[in-house]
Coordinates of C-alpha atoms and ligand atoms in Angstrom, one line a residue:
Chain A
M1 CA -14.5 2.9 25.3
L2 CA -17.7 2.8 23.1
E3 CA -21.1 2.5 24.6
L4 CA -24.5 2.2 22.9
K5 CA -27.3 3.1 25.3
D6 CA -30.8 2.1 24.4
I7 CA -30.4 2.7 20.7
S8 CA -33.4 2.3 18.4
L9 CA -33.5 3.0 14.7
S10 CA -36.5 3.1 12.4
F11 CA -37.0 3.8 8.7
N12 CA -40.2 4.6 6.9
G13 CA -41.3 1.6 4.9
S14 CA -42.8 1.6 1.4
N15 CA -46.4 1.7 3.0
G16 CA -45.4 4.8 5.0
D17 CA -45.3 3.0 8.3
A18 CA -42.1 3.3 10.4
K19 CA -40.2 0.0 10.4
E20 CA -38.1 -0.7 13.5
I21 CA -34.7 -1.8 12.4
L22 CA -32.9 -1.7 15.8
K23 CA -34.7 -2.1 19.1
N24 CA -33.2 -0.9 22.4
I25 CA -29.7 -1.9 21.7
N26 CA -27.3 -1.8 24.7
L27 CA -23.6 -2.6 24.0
T28 CA -20.2 -1.8 25.4
F29 CA -17.0 -2.2 23.5
E30 CA -13.8 -2.2 25.6
S31 CA -10.4 -1.0 24.6
G32 CA -8.1 -3.6 23.1
K33 CA -10.7 -6.3 22.6
L34 CA -11.7 -8.2 19.5
Y35 CA -15.4 -8.5 18.9
A36 CA -17.6 -10.4 16.4
I37 CA -21.1 -9.4 15.5
T38 CA -23.0 -12.2 13.8
G39 CA -26.5 -13.1 13.0
P40 CA -28.8 -13.7 10.0
N41 CA -29.0 -11.4 7.0
G42 CA -31.2 -8.4 7.6
G43 CA -30.8 -8.7 11.4
G44 CA -29.4 -5.2 11.8
K45 CA -25.6 -5.8 12.0
T46 CA -24.7 -3.2 9.3
S47 CA -27.3 -0.8 10.8
I48 CA -25.5 -1.0 14.2
A49 CA -22.2 -0.1 12.5
K50 CA -23.8 2.8 10.6
V51 CA -25.4 4.2 13.7
I52 CA -21.9 4.0 15.4
M53 CA -20.3 5.9 12.5
G54 CA -23.1 8.5 12.3
I55 CA -24.3 7.3 8.9
Y56 CA -27.7 6.5 10.4
Q57 CA -29.2 8.7 13.1
P58 CA -30.9 6.7 15.8
T59 CA -34.5 7.5 16.7
Q60 CA -33.6 7.1 20.3
G61 CA -30.7 6.5 22.6
Q62 CA -27.2 7.7 23.2
I63 CA -23.7 6.8 22.0
L64 CA -20.6 7.5 24.2
F65 CA -17.1 7.3 22.9
N66 CA -14.3 7.6 25.6
G67 CA -16.8 9.3 27.8
E68 CA -18.0 11.9 25.3
D69 CA -21.5 11.9 24.0
I70 CA -21.1 11.6 20.2
T71 CA -24.7 11.0 19.3
N72 CA -25.0 14.3 17.5
L73 CA -21.6 14.4 15.9
S74 CA -21.1 14.2 12.1
I75 CA -19.5 11.3 10.4
T76 CA -16.3 13.4 9.9
E77 CA -16.1 14.3 13.5
R78 CA -16.5 10.7 14.6
A79 CA -13.9 9.6 12.1
R80 CA -11.5 12.2 13.4
R81 CA -12.0 11.0 17.0
G82 CA -10.9 7.5 16.0
L83 CA -13.9 5.5 14.7
A84 CA -13.6 3.7 11.4
Y85 CA -15.8 1.5 9.3
A86 CA -15.0 -0.8 6.4
F87 CA -18.1 -1.0 4.2
Q88 CA -19.9 -4.2 3.4
Q89 CA -20.3 -2.8 -0.1
P90 CA -17.6 -0.2 -0.7
P91 CA -18.6 2.4 -3.3
R92 CA -16.7 2.8 -6.6
F93 CA -15.0 6.1 -7.6
K94 CA -14.2 7.1 -11.1
G95 CA -10.9 8.7 -11.3
L96 CA -9.8 8.3 -7.7
Y97 CA -6.6 6.2 -7.5
V98 CA -5.8 3.5 -5.0
E99 CA -2.8 5.5 -3.9
E100 CA -4.9 8.6 -3.2
V101 CA -7.5 6.9 -1.2
M102 CA -4.7 5.2 0.9
R103 CA -3.3 8.6 1.6
I104 CA -6.8 10.0 2.6
A105 CA -7.1 7.0 5.0
N106 CA -3.7 7.8 6.5
P107 CA -2.1 11.1 5.4
A108 CA 1.2 10.2 7.1
I109 CA 1.7 7.1 5.0
D110 CA 4.6 6.9 2.5
D111 CA 4.9 4.9 -0.8
M112 CA 6.5 1.9 1.0
G113 CA 3.7 1.8 3.5
I114 CA 1.0 1.8 0.8
R115 CA 2.8 -1.0 -1.0
S116 CA 3.1 -3.0 2.1
Y117 CA -0.6 -2.7 2.9
L118 CA -1.6 -3.7 -0.6
R119 CA 0.7 -6.7 -0.5
D120 CA -0.8 -7.7 2.9
V121 CA -4.3 -7.9 1.4
G122 CA -3.0 -9.9 -1.5
L123 CA -2.9 -7.1 -4.2
C124 CA 0.3 -6.8 -6.1
P125 CA 1.4 -3.1 -5.5
E126 CA 2.7 -2.7 -9.1
D127 CA -0.7 -3.6 -10.5
Y128 CA -2.9 -1.7 -8.1
I129 CA -1.2 1.4 -6.8
G130 CA -2.1 3.5 -9.8
R131 CA -5.5 1.8 -10.4
D132 CA -8.7 3.8 -10.4
L133 CA -11.3 2.7 -7.8
G134 CA -13.8 2.7 -10.6
P135 CA -16.0 0.0 -12.2
S136 CA -13.1 -1.9 -13.6
L137 CA -12.3 -3.3 -10.1
S138 CA -14.1 -6.5 -9.1
G139 CA -16.1 -6.8 -6.0
G140 CA -13.4 -8.9 -4.3
E141 CA -10.7 -6.3 -5.2
T142 CA -12.7 -3.5 -3.8
K143 CA -13.2 -5.4 -0.6
R144 CA -9.5 -6.1 -0.2
L145 CA -8.7 -2.4 -0.8
E146 CA -11.3 -1.5 1.8
V147 CA -9.5 -3.6 4.3
A148 CA -6.1 -2.2 3.2
Q149 CA -7.4 1.4 3.8
L150 CA -8.7 0.6 7.3
L151 CA -5.5 -1.2 8.3
A152 CA -3.6 1.9 7.1
K153 CA -6.0 4.2 9.0
D154 CA -5.4 2.2 12.2
A155 CA -8.2 3.8 14.2
L156 CA -9.0 3.4 17.9
L157 CA -12.0 1.4 17.0
T158 CA -12.5 -0.2 13.6
I159 CA -15.6 -2.1 12.3
F160 CA -15.0 -4.5 9.4
D161 CA -18.4 -5.3 7.8
E162 CA -18.3 -8.8 6.4
P163 CA -14.8 -8.6 5.0
E164 CA -15.4 -12.1 3.6
A165 CA -18.3 -11.1 1.4
G166 CA -17.5 -11.4 -2.2
V167 CA -14.0 -12.6 -1.5
D168 CA -12.8 -16.1 -2.5
L169 CA -12.5 -18.7 0.3
W170 CA -8.8 -18.8 0.3
T171 CA -8.5 -15.0 0.6
I172 CA -11.1 -14.9 3.4
Q173 CA -8.8 -16.9 5.6
K174 CA -5.9 -14.6 4.9
L175 CA -7.9 -11.4 5.4
I176 CA -9.3 -12.4 8.7
S177 CA -6.0 -13.7 10.0
L178 CA -4.4 -10.5 8.9
I179 CA -7.0 -8.4 10.7
I180 CA -6.5 -10.5 13.8
K181 CA -2.7 -10.3 13.6
R182 CA -2.8 -6.5 13.2
H183 CA -5.1 -6.3 16.2
R184 CA -2.7 -8.3 18.3
E185 CA 0.2 -6.1 17.3
N186 CA -1.6 -2.8 18.0
K187 CA -2.5 -3.4 21.6
G188 CA -5.2 -1.1 22.8
N189 CA -7.1 -0.7 19.6
T190 CA -10.5 -2.3 19.4
V191 CA -11.6 -4.3 16.4
V192 CA -15.2 -5.3 15.6
I193 CA -15.7 -7.8 12.8
I194 CA -19.2 -8.4 11.4
S195 CA -18.8 -12.0 10.2
H196 CA -20.3 -15.4 9.8
H197 CA -16.9 -17.0 9.6
E198 CA -16.7 -20.2 11.5
Q199 CA -13.0 -20.1 12.1
F200 CA -13.1 -16.6 13.4
L201 CA -16.0 -16.6 15.8
P202 CA -14.5 -19.0 18.3
I203 CA -11.3 -17.1 18.6
C204 CA -12.5 -13.6 19.2
D205 CA -12.9 -12.2 22.7
E206 CA -16.7 -11.6 22.5
I207 CA -19.5 -12.5 20.2
I208 CA -22.6 -10.4 19.8
L209 CA -25.5 -12.2 18.1
V210 CA -28.0 -9.9 16.4
A211 CA -31.3 -10.9 14.9
D212 CA -34.5 -9.0 14.2
G213 CA -32.9 -5.8 15.4
E214 CA -32.2 -7.1 18.8
I215 CA -29.2 -8.5 20.7
R216 CA -30.0 -12.2 21.1
E217 CA -26.9 -13.1 22.9
K218 CA -23.6 -11.6 23.9
G219 CA -20.6 -12.7 25.9
P220 CA -17.2 -14.4 25.7
A221 CA -16.8 -16.5 22.6
A222 CA -16.3 -19.6 24.8
S223 CA -19.8 -19.4 26.0
V224 CA -21.6 -18.0 22.9
W225 CA -19.9 -19.9 20.1
P226 CA -21.1 -23.4 21.2
L227 CA -24.7 -22.1 21.2
I228 CA -24.3 -20.9 17.6
R229 CA -22.4 -24.0 16.6
D230 CA -24.9 -26.4 17.9
D231 CA -27.8 -24.2 16.8
I232 CA -29.1 -24.0 20.3
I233 CA -30.2 -20.4 19.9
C234 CA -33.1 -21.3 17.8
N235 CA -35.5 -19.1 15.9
C236 CA -32.6 -17.0 14.7
G237 CA -31.9 -19.4 12.0
I238 CA -28.3 -18.3 11.6
R239 CA -27.2 -21.8 10.5
N240 CA -29.9 -21.9 7.9
E241 CA -29.9 -18.4 6.6
C242 CA -26.3 -17.7 6.6
G243 CA -25.2 -21.3 6.6
G244 CA -24.2 -21.4 3.0
G245 CA -20.8 -19.9 3.8
L246 CA -20.4 -22.1 6.9
I247 CA -21.1 -25.3 5.1
E248 CA -18.8 -24.4 2.2
A249 CA -16.1 -23.5 4.7
Q250 CA -16.4 -26.9 6.3
Q251 CA -16.2 -28.7 3.0
Y252 CA -13.2 -26.6 2.1
R253 CA -11.4 -27.8 5.2
Chain B
M1 CA 9.4 40.2 -24.3
K2 CA 9.1 39.7 -20.6
L3 CA 6.2 37.7 -19.1
S4 CA 4.3 39.3 -16.3
S5 CA 3.2 37.3 -13.3
I6 CA -0.4 37.1 -14.7
D7 CA 1.0 35.8 -18.0
S8 CA 3.0 33.2 -16.2
Q9 CA -0.1 32.1 -14.1
L10 CA -2.2 31.7 -17.3
L11 CA 0.6 29.8 -19.1
K12 CA 1.0 27.5 -16.2
A13 CA -2.8 26.8 -16.0
V14 CA -3.4 26.2 -19.7
A15 CA -0.1 24.7 -20.9
D16 CA 1.6 23.6 -17.7
L17 CA 4.4 25.9 -18.8
H18 CA 7.0 27.2 -16.3
G19 CA 8.8 29.9 -18.3
I20 CA 9.7 29.5 -22.0
P21 CA 9.3 26.0 -23.4
R22 CA 11.9 24.1 -25.3
G23 CA 11.4 23.0 -28.9
A24 CA 8.9 24.7 -31.2
F25 CA 6.4 27.1 -29.7
N26 CA 4.2 30.1 -30.3
I27 CA 2.8 32.3 -27.6
R28 CA 0.0 34.6 -28.6
K29 CA -0.9 37.4 -26.2
D30 CA -3.8 39.9 -26.6
G31 CA -4.3 39.2 -30.2
E32 CA -0.7 39.1 -31.4
G33 CA 2.1 36.5 -31.6
V34 CA 4.6 37.6 -29.1
L35 CA 7.1 34.8 -29.0
R36 CA 7.8 32.2 -31.7
Q37 CA 10.4 29.5 -32.3
S38 CA 10.5 26.8 -34.9
S39 CA 12.6 23.6 -34.5
A40 CA 14.5 21.6 -37.1
N41 CA 11.4 19.4 -37.7
I42 CA 8.6 21.6 -36.8
E43 CA 8.1 24.9 -38.6
I44 CA 5.8 27.6 -37.4
V45 CA 4.8 30.2 -40.1
P46 CA 2.4 33.1 -39.6
K47 CA -0.5 33.2 -42.1
R48 CA -0.5 36.0 -44.6
D49 CA -4.2 36.4 -45.3
K50 CA -5.6 36.2 -41.8
P51 CA -4.4 36.1 -38.2
G52 CA -2.9 32.7 -37.1
I53 CA -0.1 30.3 -37.9
D54 CA 0.6 27.2 -39.9
I55 CA 2.4 24.5 -37.9
I56 CA 4.1 22.1 -40.2
V57 CA 5.6 18.9 -38.9
K58 CA 8.0 17.1 -41.1
P59 CA 7.3 13.5 -42.1
G60 CA 8.8 11.0 -39.6
T61 CA 9.3 13.5 -36.8
K62 CA 9.2 11.5 -33.5
N63 CA 8.8 12.4 -29.9
E64 CA 8.7 16.2 -30.3
S65 CA 6.2 18.6 -28.9
V66 CA 4.8 22.0 -29.9
H67 CA 3.4 24.5 -27.4
I68 CA 1.0 27.1 -28.8
P69 CA -0.8 28.8 -25.8
V70 CA -2.9 31.9 -26.1
I71 CA -3.3 34.3 -23.3
M72 CA -5.6 37.4 -23.0
T73 CA -5.2 40.0 -20.3
K74 CA -7.0 43.0 -21.8
S75 CA -10.7 43.4 -21.1
G76 CA -12.9 44.0 -24.1
L77 CA -10.7 42.3 -26.7
K78 CA -12.1 40.0 -29.3
D79 CA -9.5 37.8 -30.8
V80 CA -10.1 35.4 -33.8
V81 CA -7.3 33.2 -34.8
Y82 CA -6.9 30.5 -37.5
N83 CA -4.3 27.8 -37.0
T84 CA -3.5 25.0 -39.4
F85 CA -1.6 21.9 -38.3
I86 CA -0.1 19.7 -41.0
I87 CA 1.3 16.5 -39.5
G88 CA 3.6 14.8 -42.0
E89 CA 3.5 11.1 -42.8
G90 CA 4.5 8.8 -40.0
A91 CA 5.2 11.6 -37.5
D92 CA 4.4 11.2 -33.8
V93 CA 4.1 14.5 -31.9
T94 CA 2.4 16.2 -29.0
I95 CA 0.7 19.5 -29.3
I96 CA -0.1 21.5 -26.3
A97 CA -2.6 24.3 -26.9
G98 CA -4.8 26.2 -24.5
C99 CA -6.2 29.6 -23.8
G100 CA -6.2 31.5 -20.6
I101 CA -8.2 34.7 -20.1
H102 CA -7.7 37.2 -17.3
N103 CA -10.5 39.7 -17.4
Q104 CA -10.3 42.3 -14.8
G105 CA -12.6 44.8 -16.6
D106 CA -16.2 45.2 -17.4
Q107 CA -16.2 44.4 -21.1
D108 CA -16.3 40.9 -22.5
S109 CA -13.1 39.2 -23.6
Q110 CA -13.5 36.6 -26.3
H111 CA -11.2 34.3 -28.1
D112 CA -12.3 32.2 -31.1
G113 CA -9.7 29.7 -32.1
I114 CA -10.3 27.9 -35.4
H115 CA -8.0 24.9 -35.6
E116 CA -7.6 22.7 -38.6
F117 CA -5.7 19.4 -38.4
I118 CA -4.5 17.4 -41.3
I119 CA -3.0 14.2 -40.1
K120 CA -1.2 12.5 -42.9
E121 CA -0.8 8.8 -43.5
G122 CA 0.4 6.8 -40.5
A123 CA 0.9 10.0 -38.4
S124 CA -0.1 10.1 -34.8
V125 CA -0.9 13.2 -32.6
K126 CA -1.7 13.8 -29.0
Y127 CA -3.4 17.2 -28.7
V128 CA -4.1 18.8 -25.4
E129 CA -6.2 22.0 -25.1
K130 CA -7.1 23.6 -21.8
H131 CA -9.3 26.5 -21.3
Y132 CA -9.3 28.7 -18.2
G133 CA -10.6 32.0 -17.1
Q134 CA -9.8 34.3 -14.1
G135 CA -10.1 37.9 -13.0
G136 CA -12.8 39.7 -11.0
G137 CA -14.3 42.0 -13.6
Q138 CA -18.0 42.1 -14.7
G139 CA -16.9 41.3 -18.3
K140 CA -17.4 37.8 -19.5
R141 CA -14.7 35.4 -20.5
V142 CA -15.8 33.8 -23.7
L143 CA -14.1 31.0 -25.6
N144 CA -15.4 29.5 -28.8
P145 CA -13.1 26.8 -30.2
T146 CA -13.7 25.2 -33.5
T147 CA -11.7 22.1 -34.3
I148 CA -11.7 20.4 -37.8
V149 CA -9.8 17.2 -38.0
T150 CA -9.0 15.1 -41.1
I151 CA -7.3 11.8 -40.4
E152 CA -5.8 10.1 -43.5
T153 CA -5.1 6.4 -43.9
G154 CA -3.8 4.8 -40.7
G155 CA -3.5 8.1 -38.9
Y156 CA -4.4 8.6 -35.3
A157 CA -5.2 11.5 -33.0
E158 CA -6.1 11.7 -29.3
M159 CA -7.5 15.1 -28.4
E160 CA -8.0 16.0 -24.8
M161 CA -10.0 19.2 -24.5
V162 CA -10.5 20.5 -21.0
Q163 CA -12.3 23.5 -19.6
I164 CA -10.8 23.9 -16.2
R165 CA -13.0 26.7 -14.9
G166 CA -13.7 30.4 -15.2
V167 CA -15.1 30.4 -18.7
D168 CA -18.5 32.2 -18.8
D169 CA -19.6 31.2 -22.2
T170 CA -18.4 28.6 -24.6
I171 CA -19.6 27.1 -27.8
R172 CA -17.3 24.3 -28.8
T173 CA -17.5 22.8 -32.2
T174 CA -15.5 19.7 -33.2
E175 CA -15.9 17.9 -36.5
A176 CA -13.7 15.1 -37.7
F177 CA -13.3 13.1 -40.9
I178 CA -11.7 9.7 -40.5
H179 CA -10.4 7.7 -43.5
D180 CA -9.3 4.1 -43.9
K181 CA -7.9 2.5 -40.7
G182 CA -7.7 6.0 -39.1
G183 CA -8.7 6.5 -35.5
L184 CA -9.7 9.4 -33.3
K185 CA -10.3 9.6 -29.6
V186 CA -11.8 12.8 -28.2
V187 CA -11.7 13.2 -24.4
E188 CA -13.6 16.2 -23.1
R189 CA -13.6 17.5 -19.6
L190 CA -15.8 20.4 -18.6
L191 CA -16.6 22.3 -15.4
T192 CA -19.1 25.1 -15.2
D193 CA -20.3 27.0 -12.2
G194 CA -22.1 30.3 -11.4
R195 CA -24.3 31.3 -14.4
Q196 CA -21.9 29.9 -17.0
K197 CA -23.1 28.3 -20.2
A198 CA -21.3 25.7 -22.2
V199 CA -22.3 24.0 -25.5
S200 CA -20.3 21.3 -27.1
N201 CA -21.1 19.8 -30.5
I202 CA -18.9 16.9 -31.7
T203 CA -19.4 15.1 -35.0
I204 CA -17.2 12.3 -36.2
H205 CA -17.6 11.1 -39.7
L206 CA -16.3 7.6 -40.1
I207 CA -15.6 7.5 -43.8
G208 CA -13.0 4.9 -44.3
A209 CA -13.0 1.1 -43.9
D210 CA -11.9 0.1 -40.4
S211 CA -11.9 3.6 -39.1
S212 CA -12.8 4.3 -35.5
G213 CA -14.0 7.1 -33.4
Q214 CA -14.5 7.5 -29.7
V215 CA -15.9 10.4 -27.6
L216 CA -15.4 10.3 -23.8
S217 CA -17.0 13.3 -22.1
R218 CA -17.1 14.0 -18.4
S219 CA -18.6 17.2 -17.1
V220 CA -19.6 18.8 -13.8
A221 CA -22.3 21.5 -13.7
Q222 CA -22.6 23.5 -10.5
D223 CA -24.8 26.3 -9.2
E224 CA -27.0 27.8 -12.0
S225 CA -24.8 26.8 -14.9
Q226 CA -26.1 25.1 -18.0
Q227 CA -24.5 22.6 -20.4
V228 CA -25.6 21.1 -23.7
F229 CA -23.6 18.2 -25.1
R230 CA -24.2 16.8 -28.5
A231 CA -22.0 14.0 -29.9
S232 CA -22.8 12.5 -33.2
L233 CA -21.2 9.5 -34.9
V234 CA -21.7 9.0 -38.6
G235 CA -20.7 5.5 -39.8
K236 CA -20.4 5.4 -43.5
N237 CA -18.3 2.2 -43.8
R238 CA -17.1 -0.8 -41.8
A239 CA -16.2 1.3 -38.8
T240 CA -16.6 1.4 -35.0
G241 CA -17.7 4.3 -32.9
H242 CA -18.5 4.9 -29.3
V243 CA -19.8 7.9 -27.3
E244 CA -19.8 8.1 -23.6
C245 CA -21.0 11.1 -21.7
D246 CA -21.1 11.1 -17.9
S247 CA -22.0 14.2 -15.9
I248 CA -22.4 15.2 -12.3
I249 CA -25.1 17.8 -11.7
M250 CA -25.2 20.0 -8.6
G251 CA -27.1 22.9 -7.2
N252 CA -29.6 24.2 -9.7
A253 CA -27.6 23.4 -12.8
Q254 CA -29.0 22.0 -16.0
I255 CA -27.4 19.5 -18.4
R256 CA -28.6 18.1 -21.7
A257 CA -26.8 15.2 -23.2
V258 CA -27.7 14.2 -26.7
P259 CA -25.7 11.4 -28.2
E260 CA -26.6 10.6 -31.8
L261 CA -25.8 7.5 -33.8
N262 CA -26.1 7.7 -37.5
A263 CA -25.3 4.5 -39.4
E264 CA -25.1 4.8 -43.2
S265 CA -23.5 1.4 -43.6
A266 CA -24.7 -2.0 -42.3
E267 CA -21.1 -2.6 -41.3
A268 CA -20.9 0.3 -38.9
V269 CA -21.0 -0.6 -35.2
L270 CA -21.9 2.4 -33.2
T271 CA -22.7 2.6 -29.5
H272 CA -23.4 5.1 -26.8
E273 CA -23.8 5.5 -23.1
A274 CA -25.0 8.6 -21.3
A275 CA -25.5 9.3 -17.6
I276 CA -26.3 12.4 -15.6
G277 CA -26.6 12.2 -11.8
R278 CA -25.7 13.8 -8.5
I279 CA -22.5 12.8 -6.6
A280 CA -23.4 9.4 -5.1
G281 CA -24.2 9.7 -1.4
D282 CA -22.2 6.6 -0.6
Q283 CA -19.1 8.1 -2.1
L284 CA -19.4 11.2 0.1
I285 CA -20.1 9.1 3.2
K286 CA -17.2 6.8 2.5
L287 CA -14.7 9.7 2.3
M288 CA -16.2 11.3 5.4
T289 CA -15.7 8.0 7.3
L290 CA -12.0 8.4 6.4
G291 CA -12.0 11.8 8.0
L292 CA -12.7 14.3 5.2
D293 CA -15.3 16.9 5.8
E294 CA -18.1 17.3 3.2
K295 CA -16.5 20.0 1.2
E296 CA -13.2 18.1 1.0
A297 CA -15.0 14.9 0.0
I298 CA -16.9 16.8 -2.8
D299 CA -13.7 18.4 -4.1
T300 CA -11.9 15.0 -4.0
I301 CA -14.7 13.3 -6.0
L302 CA -14.9 16.1 -8.6
A303 CA -11.2 16.3 -9.1
G304 CA -11.0 12.6 -9.7
F305 CA -14.0 12.6 -12.0
L306 CA -12.6 15.3 -14.2
R307 CA -9.2 14.0 -14.3
Ligands
LIG1 N1 -31.5 2.8 4.6 C1 -32.4 1.9 4.9 N2 -33.7 2.2 4.6 C2 -34.7 1.2 4.9 N3 -34.4 0.0 5.4 C3 -33.1 -0.3 5.7 C4 -32.1 0.6 5.4 N4 -30.9 0.1 5.8 C5 -31.2 -1.2 6.3 N5 -32.6 -1.4 6.2 C6 -33.3 -2.6 6.6 O1 -32.9 -2.9 7.9 C7 -32.8 -4.3 8.2 C8 -31.4 -4.6 8.7 O2 -30.4 -4.4 7.7 P1 -28.9 -4.5 7.9 O3 -28.5 -3.7 9.1 O4 -28.2 -4.2 6.6 O5 -28.8 -6.1 8.2 P2 -27.5 -7.0 8.2 O6 -26.3 -6.2 8.1 O7 -27.6 -7.7 9.5 O8 -27.7 -8.0 7.1 C9 -33.1 -4.9 6.8 O9 -34.4 -5.3 6.8 C10 -32.9 -3.8 5.9 O10 -33.7 -4.0 4.7
LIG2 MG1 -24.9 -6.2 6.6

């Protein structure tokens, strides 16, 4: 349903030279599947998501969504066609209420619906429905609200960018199982989770390992996960660079 | 007197009125009081020596409100009005003021409202004033409010002063004198566009022990408009004061924010924050990823910011 063909992305660095962030990325996301994108910090995971959403314009390549070339469509047009993205670092808004942003995400939602999504992500509706998305919310609260919005939006393809970042360990478990549960209920919709979460990677359909702007490995979780677990894919250093969370998660269990 | 549809539009915009309000009110149109009603506890009396009214709230009056909107529909009119509010000891009331100008002609329409508040011991007031202009004429819509507030021992006022849109020129002057344990919170919201100009000068004198003052200003300047915002806190005693001005600048607009702290006592604690910036790009992008187009996203962000 979504195809990235030979996508490259570069930015001008501080010295004026172009820095290549993504190099000849080829990826296919199929309807109804659950994907994980993983890899070390700075590898290009968020950049892939932003290129898909139209936030970054690739320097080369083509993006097809349900057969249509969307490479030159705006963010809004892509969103309206059914692509959605939960930010790694969601912005704050002074004066925009939780209730309003939930209605922007899904204009058909009613009060009960909003409350139920808030409850799902562990936010008490009474306390949050009228809250402002401003600086008074903590990082973890904004992340949960971000997930609530995207669950409410229920797009054809949703990318969750490190839903675990900034959220306490106990909540991570719940957020990820919630996303998976919703995905199983809404058959046909595609979910991509950018994550390092050790309990999530083995159970998704496919894992895509990104490092240095390249796809290092992709395939069914059953074949890719052991490589990551046993640190067989060397040089990418995922266990070292992103290992903090993994080790903590292990201790927690 | 019957209200025309333009009158009703203006009254709705500035005082959220649908028809004639309940309780005490005074509606001023084109330089004259046209409708007035006192209530058992709130008396409205026309001044004898100059245009305007005295609004006298009896001590102990609770949960009552007064509406005193002003509307102007004639081009070329210059209206000056003096209103005095005396809020009796221990009263707790809401005052809804506001001025709407519809100028369809080529001459300037101007309203200068000079409002004086005396908030007696232990009284509490919520004051809401909205300014709004409309009409397609070449004539300017000018509003120059002056607000003088005295808060006696233990009194409190929250003043929300909003310029919705359509005001071409404004000079807003607010000066407050706060006595022992008195408190004042001024919330200002201002939007300018086109070639509009707005100047706001707010000074709070913290005279009494344990007095407090707060100014929270948010503004949006679009197109070629210009804004100057000065807020000054004068701490003369053991007092706390805080100024916060936060502005969004767009197009070729200009904004000057000048917070001033003036401590005349070592026990005064005065702070300020000021920020001017564009709409954050990540806010726009976030709303567009939820399906809004750029204009809808900007409108949503500005409406929230100015709330
Ligand atoms: N807007 C940008 N301008 C310049 N460099 C960027 C920009 N966005 C990302 N990068 C760089 O691209 C690389 C990949 O970043 P990112 O996609 O955020 O990685 P990940 O999500 O895997 O941690 C990093 O080196 C980062 O600094
Ligand atoms: Mg990232």
